XYZ file of N, CA and C in Angstrom:
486
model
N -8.019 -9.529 -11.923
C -7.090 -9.058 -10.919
C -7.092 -7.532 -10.934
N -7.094 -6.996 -10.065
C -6.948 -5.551 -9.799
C -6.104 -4.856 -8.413
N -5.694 -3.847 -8.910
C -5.028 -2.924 -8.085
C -5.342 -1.559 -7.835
N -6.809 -1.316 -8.322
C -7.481 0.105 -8.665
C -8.655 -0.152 -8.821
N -9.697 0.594 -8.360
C -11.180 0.087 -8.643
C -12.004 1.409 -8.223
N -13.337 1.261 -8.587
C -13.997 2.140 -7.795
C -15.717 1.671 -7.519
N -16.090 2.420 -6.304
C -17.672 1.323 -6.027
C -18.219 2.934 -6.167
N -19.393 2.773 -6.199
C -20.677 4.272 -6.266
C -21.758 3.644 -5.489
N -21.871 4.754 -4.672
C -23.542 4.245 -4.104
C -24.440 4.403 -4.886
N -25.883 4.253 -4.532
C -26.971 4.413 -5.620
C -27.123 5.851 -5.557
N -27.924 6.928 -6.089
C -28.058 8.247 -6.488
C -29.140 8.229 -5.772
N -29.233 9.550 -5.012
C -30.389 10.501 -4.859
C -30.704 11.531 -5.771
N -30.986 11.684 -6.930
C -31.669 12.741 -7.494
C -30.263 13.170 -8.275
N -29.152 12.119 -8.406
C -27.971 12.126 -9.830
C -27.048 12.337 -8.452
N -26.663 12.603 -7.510
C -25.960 12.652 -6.508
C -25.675 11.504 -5.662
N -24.070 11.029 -5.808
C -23.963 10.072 -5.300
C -22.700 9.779 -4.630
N -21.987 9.029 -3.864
C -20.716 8.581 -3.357
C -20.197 8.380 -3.929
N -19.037 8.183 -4.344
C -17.790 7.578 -5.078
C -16.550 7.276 -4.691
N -16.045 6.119 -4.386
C -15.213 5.507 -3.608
C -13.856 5.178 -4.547
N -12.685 5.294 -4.568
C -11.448 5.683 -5.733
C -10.660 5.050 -4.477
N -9.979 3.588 -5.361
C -8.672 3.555 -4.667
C -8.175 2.848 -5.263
N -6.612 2.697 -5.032
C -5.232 1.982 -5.542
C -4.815 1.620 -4.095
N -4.132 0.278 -5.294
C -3.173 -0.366 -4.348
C -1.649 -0.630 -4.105
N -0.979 -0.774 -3.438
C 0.195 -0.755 -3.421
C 0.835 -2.013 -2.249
N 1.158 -2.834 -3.490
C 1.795 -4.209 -2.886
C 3.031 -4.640 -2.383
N 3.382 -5.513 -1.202
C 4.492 -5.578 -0.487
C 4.443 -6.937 -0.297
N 5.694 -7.502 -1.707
C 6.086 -9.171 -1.668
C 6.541 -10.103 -0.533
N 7.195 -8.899 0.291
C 7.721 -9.247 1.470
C 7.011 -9.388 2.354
N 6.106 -8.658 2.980
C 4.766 -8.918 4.032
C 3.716 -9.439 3.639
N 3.432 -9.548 1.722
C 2.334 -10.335 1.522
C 1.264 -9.646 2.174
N 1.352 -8.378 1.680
C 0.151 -7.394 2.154
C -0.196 -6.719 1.368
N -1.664 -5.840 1.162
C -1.418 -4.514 0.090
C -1.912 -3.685 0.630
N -1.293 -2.290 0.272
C -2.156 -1.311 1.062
C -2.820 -0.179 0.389
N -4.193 -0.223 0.622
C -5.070 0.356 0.134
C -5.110 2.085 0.198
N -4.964 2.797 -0.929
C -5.290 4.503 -0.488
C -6.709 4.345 -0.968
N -7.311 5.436 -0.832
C -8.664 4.873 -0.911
C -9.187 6.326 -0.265
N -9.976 7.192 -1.469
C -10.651 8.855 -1.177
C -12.335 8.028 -1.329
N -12.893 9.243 -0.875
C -14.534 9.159 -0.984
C -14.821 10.447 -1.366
N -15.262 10.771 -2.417
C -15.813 11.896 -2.685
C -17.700 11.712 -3.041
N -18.065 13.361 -3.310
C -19.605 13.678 -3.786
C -19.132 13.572 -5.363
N -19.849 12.517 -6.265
C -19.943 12.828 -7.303
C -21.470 13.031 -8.487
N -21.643 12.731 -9.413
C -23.067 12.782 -10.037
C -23.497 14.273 -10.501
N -23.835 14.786 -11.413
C -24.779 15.220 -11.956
C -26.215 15.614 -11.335
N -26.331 16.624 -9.955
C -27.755 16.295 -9.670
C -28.379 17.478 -9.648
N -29.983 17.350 -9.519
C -30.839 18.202 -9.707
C -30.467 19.302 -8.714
N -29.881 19.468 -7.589
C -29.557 20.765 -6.800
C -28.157 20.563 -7.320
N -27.264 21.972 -6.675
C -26.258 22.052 -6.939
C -25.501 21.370 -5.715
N -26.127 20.852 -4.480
C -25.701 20.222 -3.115
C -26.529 19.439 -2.577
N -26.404 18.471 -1.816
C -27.635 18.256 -1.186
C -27.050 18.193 0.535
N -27.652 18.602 1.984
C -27.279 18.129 2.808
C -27.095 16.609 2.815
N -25.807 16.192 3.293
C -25.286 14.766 3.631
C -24.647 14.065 4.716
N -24.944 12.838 4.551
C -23.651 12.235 6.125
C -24.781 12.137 6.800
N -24.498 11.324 7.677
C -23.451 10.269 7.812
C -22.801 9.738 6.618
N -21.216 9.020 7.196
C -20.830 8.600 5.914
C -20.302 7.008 6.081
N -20.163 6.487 5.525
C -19.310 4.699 6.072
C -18.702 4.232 5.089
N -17.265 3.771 5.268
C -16.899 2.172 4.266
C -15.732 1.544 5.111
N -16.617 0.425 4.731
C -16.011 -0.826 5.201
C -15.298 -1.462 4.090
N -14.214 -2.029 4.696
C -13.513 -2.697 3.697
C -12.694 -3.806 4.219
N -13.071 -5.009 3.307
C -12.344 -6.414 4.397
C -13.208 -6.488 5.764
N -14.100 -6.346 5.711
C -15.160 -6.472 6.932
C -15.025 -5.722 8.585
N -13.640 -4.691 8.009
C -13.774 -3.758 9.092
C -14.271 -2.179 8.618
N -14.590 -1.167 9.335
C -14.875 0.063 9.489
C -13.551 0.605 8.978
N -13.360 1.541 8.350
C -12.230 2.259 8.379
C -12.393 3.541 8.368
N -13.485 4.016 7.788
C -14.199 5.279 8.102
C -15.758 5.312 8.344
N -16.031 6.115 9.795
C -17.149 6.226 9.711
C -17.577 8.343 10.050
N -18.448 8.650 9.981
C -18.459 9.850 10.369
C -20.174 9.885 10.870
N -19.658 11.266 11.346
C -20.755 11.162 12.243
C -22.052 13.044 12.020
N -20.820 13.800 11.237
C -21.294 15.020 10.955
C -21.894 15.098 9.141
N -22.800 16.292 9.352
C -23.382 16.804 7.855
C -22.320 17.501 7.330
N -22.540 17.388 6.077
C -21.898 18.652 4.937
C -22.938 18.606 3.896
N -22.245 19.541 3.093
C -22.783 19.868 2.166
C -22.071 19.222 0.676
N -23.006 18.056 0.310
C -22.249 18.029 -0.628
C -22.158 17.883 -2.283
N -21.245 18.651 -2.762
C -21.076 19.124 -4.071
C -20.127 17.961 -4.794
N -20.738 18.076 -6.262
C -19.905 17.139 -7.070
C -18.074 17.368 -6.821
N -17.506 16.428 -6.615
C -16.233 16.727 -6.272
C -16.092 16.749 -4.794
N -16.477 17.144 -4.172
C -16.620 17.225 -2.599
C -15.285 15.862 -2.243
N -14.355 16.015 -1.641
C -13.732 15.118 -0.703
C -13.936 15.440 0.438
N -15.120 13.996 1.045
C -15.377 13.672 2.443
C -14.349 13.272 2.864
N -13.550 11.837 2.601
C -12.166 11.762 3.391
C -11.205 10.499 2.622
N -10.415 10.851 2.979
C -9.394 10.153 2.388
C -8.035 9.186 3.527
N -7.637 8.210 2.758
C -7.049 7.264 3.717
C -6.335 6.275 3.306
N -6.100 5.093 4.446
C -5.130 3.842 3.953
C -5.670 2.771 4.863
N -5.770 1.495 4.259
C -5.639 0.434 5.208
C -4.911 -0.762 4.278
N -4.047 -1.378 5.417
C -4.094 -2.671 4.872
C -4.119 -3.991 4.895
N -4.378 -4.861 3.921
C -5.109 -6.269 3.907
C -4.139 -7.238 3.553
N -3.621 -8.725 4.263
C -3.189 -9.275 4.087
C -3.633 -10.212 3.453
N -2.776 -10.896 2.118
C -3.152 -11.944 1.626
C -2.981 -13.108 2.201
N -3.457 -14.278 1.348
C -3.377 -15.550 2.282
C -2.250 -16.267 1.893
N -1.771 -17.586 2.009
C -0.166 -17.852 1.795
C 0.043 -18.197 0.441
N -0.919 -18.290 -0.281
C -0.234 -18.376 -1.273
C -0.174 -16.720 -2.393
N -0.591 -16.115 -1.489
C -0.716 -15.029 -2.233
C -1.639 -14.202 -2.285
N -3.234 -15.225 -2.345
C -4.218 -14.402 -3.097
C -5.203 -13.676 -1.801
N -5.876 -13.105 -2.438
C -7.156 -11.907 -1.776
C -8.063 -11.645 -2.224
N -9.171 -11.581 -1.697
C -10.535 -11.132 -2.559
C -10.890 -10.194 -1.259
N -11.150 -8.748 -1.524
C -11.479 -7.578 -0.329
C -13.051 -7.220 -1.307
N -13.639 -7.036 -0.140
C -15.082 -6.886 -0.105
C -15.061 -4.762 0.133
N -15.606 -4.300 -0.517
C -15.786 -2.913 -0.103
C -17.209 -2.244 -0.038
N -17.917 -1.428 0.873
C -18.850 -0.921 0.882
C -18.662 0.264 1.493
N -19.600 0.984 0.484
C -19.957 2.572 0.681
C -21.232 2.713 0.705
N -21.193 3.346 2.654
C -23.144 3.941 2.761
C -22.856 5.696 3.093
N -23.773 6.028 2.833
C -23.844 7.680 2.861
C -25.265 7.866 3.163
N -26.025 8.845 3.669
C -26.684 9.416 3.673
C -27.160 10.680 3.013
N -27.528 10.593 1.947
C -27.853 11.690 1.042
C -29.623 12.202 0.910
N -28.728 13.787 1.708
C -30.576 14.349 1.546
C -31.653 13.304 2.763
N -30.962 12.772 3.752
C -31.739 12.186 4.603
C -30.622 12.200 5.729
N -31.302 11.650 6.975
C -30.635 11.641 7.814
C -29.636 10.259 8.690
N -30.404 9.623 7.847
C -29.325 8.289 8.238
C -29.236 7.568 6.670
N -28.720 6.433 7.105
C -28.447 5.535 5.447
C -29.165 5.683 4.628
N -29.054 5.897 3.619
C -30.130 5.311 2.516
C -29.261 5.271 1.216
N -28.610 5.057 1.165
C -27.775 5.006 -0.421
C -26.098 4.147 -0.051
N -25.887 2.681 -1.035
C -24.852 2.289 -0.213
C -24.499 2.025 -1.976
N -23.345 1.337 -1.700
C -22.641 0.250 -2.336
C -21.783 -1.007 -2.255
N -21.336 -1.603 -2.857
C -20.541 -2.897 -2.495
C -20.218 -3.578 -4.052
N -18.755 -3.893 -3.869
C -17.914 -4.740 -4.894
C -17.436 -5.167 -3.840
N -16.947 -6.596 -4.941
C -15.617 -7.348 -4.094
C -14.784 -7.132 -5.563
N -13.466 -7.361 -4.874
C -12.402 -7.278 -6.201
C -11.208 -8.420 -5.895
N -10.526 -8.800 -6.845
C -9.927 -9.861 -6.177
C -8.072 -9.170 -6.669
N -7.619 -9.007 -5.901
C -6.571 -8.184 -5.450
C -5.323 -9.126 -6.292
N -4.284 -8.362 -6.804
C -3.280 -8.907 -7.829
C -2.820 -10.228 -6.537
N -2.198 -11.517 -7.485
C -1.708 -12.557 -6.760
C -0.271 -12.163 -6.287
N 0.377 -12.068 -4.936
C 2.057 -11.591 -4.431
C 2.339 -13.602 -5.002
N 3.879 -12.322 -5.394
C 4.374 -14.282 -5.731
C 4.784 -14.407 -4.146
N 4.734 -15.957 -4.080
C 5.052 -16.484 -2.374
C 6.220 -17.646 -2.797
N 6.526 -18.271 -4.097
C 7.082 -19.290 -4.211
C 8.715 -19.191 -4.428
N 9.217 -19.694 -3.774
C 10.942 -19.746 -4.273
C 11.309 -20.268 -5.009
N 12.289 -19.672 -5.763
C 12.788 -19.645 -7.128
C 13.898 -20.581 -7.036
N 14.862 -22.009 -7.209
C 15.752 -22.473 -7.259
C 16.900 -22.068 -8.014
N 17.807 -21.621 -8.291
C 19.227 -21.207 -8.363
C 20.060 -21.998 -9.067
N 20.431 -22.657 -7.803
C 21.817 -23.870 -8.386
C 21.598 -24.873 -7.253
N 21.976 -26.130 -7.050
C 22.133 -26.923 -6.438
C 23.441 -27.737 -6.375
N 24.352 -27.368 -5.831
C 25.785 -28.139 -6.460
C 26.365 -29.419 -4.928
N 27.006 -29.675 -5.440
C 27.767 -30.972 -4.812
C 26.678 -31.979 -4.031
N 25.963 -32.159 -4.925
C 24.910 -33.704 -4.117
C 25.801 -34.904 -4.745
N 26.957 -34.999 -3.685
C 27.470 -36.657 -3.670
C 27.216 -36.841 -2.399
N 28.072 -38.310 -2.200
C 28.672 -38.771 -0.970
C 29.359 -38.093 -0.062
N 30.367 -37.251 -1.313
C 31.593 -36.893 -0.452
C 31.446 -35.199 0.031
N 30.639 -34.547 -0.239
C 30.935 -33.292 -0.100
C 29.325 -33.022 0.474
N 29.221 -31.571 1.032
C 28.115 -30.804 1.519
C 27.511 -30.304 0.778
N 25.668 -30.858 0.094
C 25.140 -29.971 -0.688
C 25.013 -28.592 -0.498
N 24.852 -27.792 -1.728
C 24.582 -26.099 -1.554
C 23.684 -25.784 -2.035
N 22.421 -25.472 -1.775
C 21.454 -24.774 -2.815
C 21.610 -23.084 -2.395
N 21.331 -22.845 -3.657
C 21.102 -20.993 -3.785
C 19.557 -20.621 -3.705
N 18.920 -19.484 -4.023
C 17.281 -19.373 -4.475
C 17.212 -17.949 -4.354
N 15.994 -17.650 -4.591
C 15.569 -16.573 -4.424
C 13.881 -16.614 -4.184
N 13.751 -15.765 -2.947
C 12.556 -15.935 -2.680
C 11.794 -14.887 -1.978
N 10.707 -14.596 -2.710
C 9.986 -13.424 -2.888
C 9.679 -12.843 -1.703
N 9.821 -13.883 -0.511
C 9.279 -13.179 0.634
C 10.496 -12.427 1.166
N 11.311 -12.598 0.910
C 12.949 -12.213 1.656
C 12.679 -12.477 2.491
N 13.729 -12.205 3.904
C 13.577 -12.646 5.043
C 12.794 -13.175 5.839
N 11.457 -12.695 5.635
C 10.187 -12.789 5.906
C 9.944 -14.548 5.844
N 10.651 -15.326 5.136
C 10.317 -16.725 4.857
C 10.461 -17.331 6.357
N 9.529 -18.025 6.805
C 9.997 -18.560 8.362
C 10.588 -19.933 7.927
N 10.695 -20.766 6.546
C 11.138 -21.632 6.439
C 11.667 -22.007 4.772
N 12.639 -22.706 4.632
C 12.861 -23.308 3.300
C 13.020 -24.645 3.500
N 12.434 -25.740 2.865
C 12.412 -27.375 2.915
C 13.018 -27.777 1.420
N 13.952 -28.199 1.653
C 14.624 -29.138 0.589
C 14.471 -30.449 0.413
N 14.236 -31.529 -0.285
C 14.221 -33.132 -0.225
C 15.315 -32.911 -1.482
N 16.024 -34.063 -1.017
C 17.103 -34.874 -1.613
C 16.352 -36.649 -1.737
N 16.154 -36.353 -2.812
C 15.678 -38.210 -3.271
C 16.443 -38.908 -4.085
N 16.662 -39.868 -3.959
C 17.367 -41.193 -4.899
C 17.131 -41.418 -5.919
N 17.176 -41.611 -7.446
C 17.019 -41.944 -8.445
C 17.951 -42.251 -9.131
N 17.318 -43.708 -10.006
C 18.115 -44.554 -10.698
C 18.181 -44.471 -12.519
């Protein structure tokens, strides 16, 4: 499970992409949202190399693409950002990420890709108390439940046992 990760493209000559992000989760929307920088990192034989185009996709959409050169130096922040990804109902996520760059060439040639499988949001309600299940009176249940409001439903069964 993770909430922080990072992908690298492959190196041109010790020069490479580096993709840095955290997450930040919301029990209530059952979403997380990704910050997420791209910098120049590596060790390489020049002190720069011309670069860019740049791309990452994440969750199988675009979220950054560019379209201009720089110059780039270890440390270099190309760009920085947010998106975010909803989990499925019971919680869980697996986000796919890729980083392509162009280093020292003029279109792609250096990418990357992880998948990571994103912390589980609790989705389940918590039971409380349950008081007055007779004949004569109106049951009450209490709970607590992770989605808050957000719940479009709560189902109770009341069964018979002897």
């Amino acid at each position: 499970m993770a909430l922080s990760g990072t992908v690298n493209t492959d190196s041109y000559q010790g020069r490479y992409v580096q993709l840095t992000w955290t997450g930040d989760q919301s029990i209530a929307d059952n979403t997380t949202t990704i910050s997420w920088t791209l910098k120049g990192a590596g060790d390489a034989t020049s002190s720069w190399y011309t670069s860019g185009p740049f791309k990452l996709t994440i969750d199988g959409t675009v979220v950054y693409e560019s379209t201009t050169r720089i110059k780039l130096y270890e440390g270099t922040t190309i760009k920085t950002g947010t998106t975010t990804v909803s989990h499925d109902s019971k919680g869980k996520k697996k986000v796919s990420m890729t980083v392509e760059a162009a280093i020292y060439a003029g279109s792609y040639n250096k990418s990357g890709t992880k998948t990571f499988t994103l912390d589980t949001i609790p989705r389940k309600a918590t039971l409380n108390t349950a008081t007055n299940f007779n004949d004569e009176e109106n049951p009450t249940i209490t709970y607590d439940n992770p989605a808050g409001s957000n719940a479009s439903e709560l189902q109770a069964c009341i069964a018979k046992t002897d």
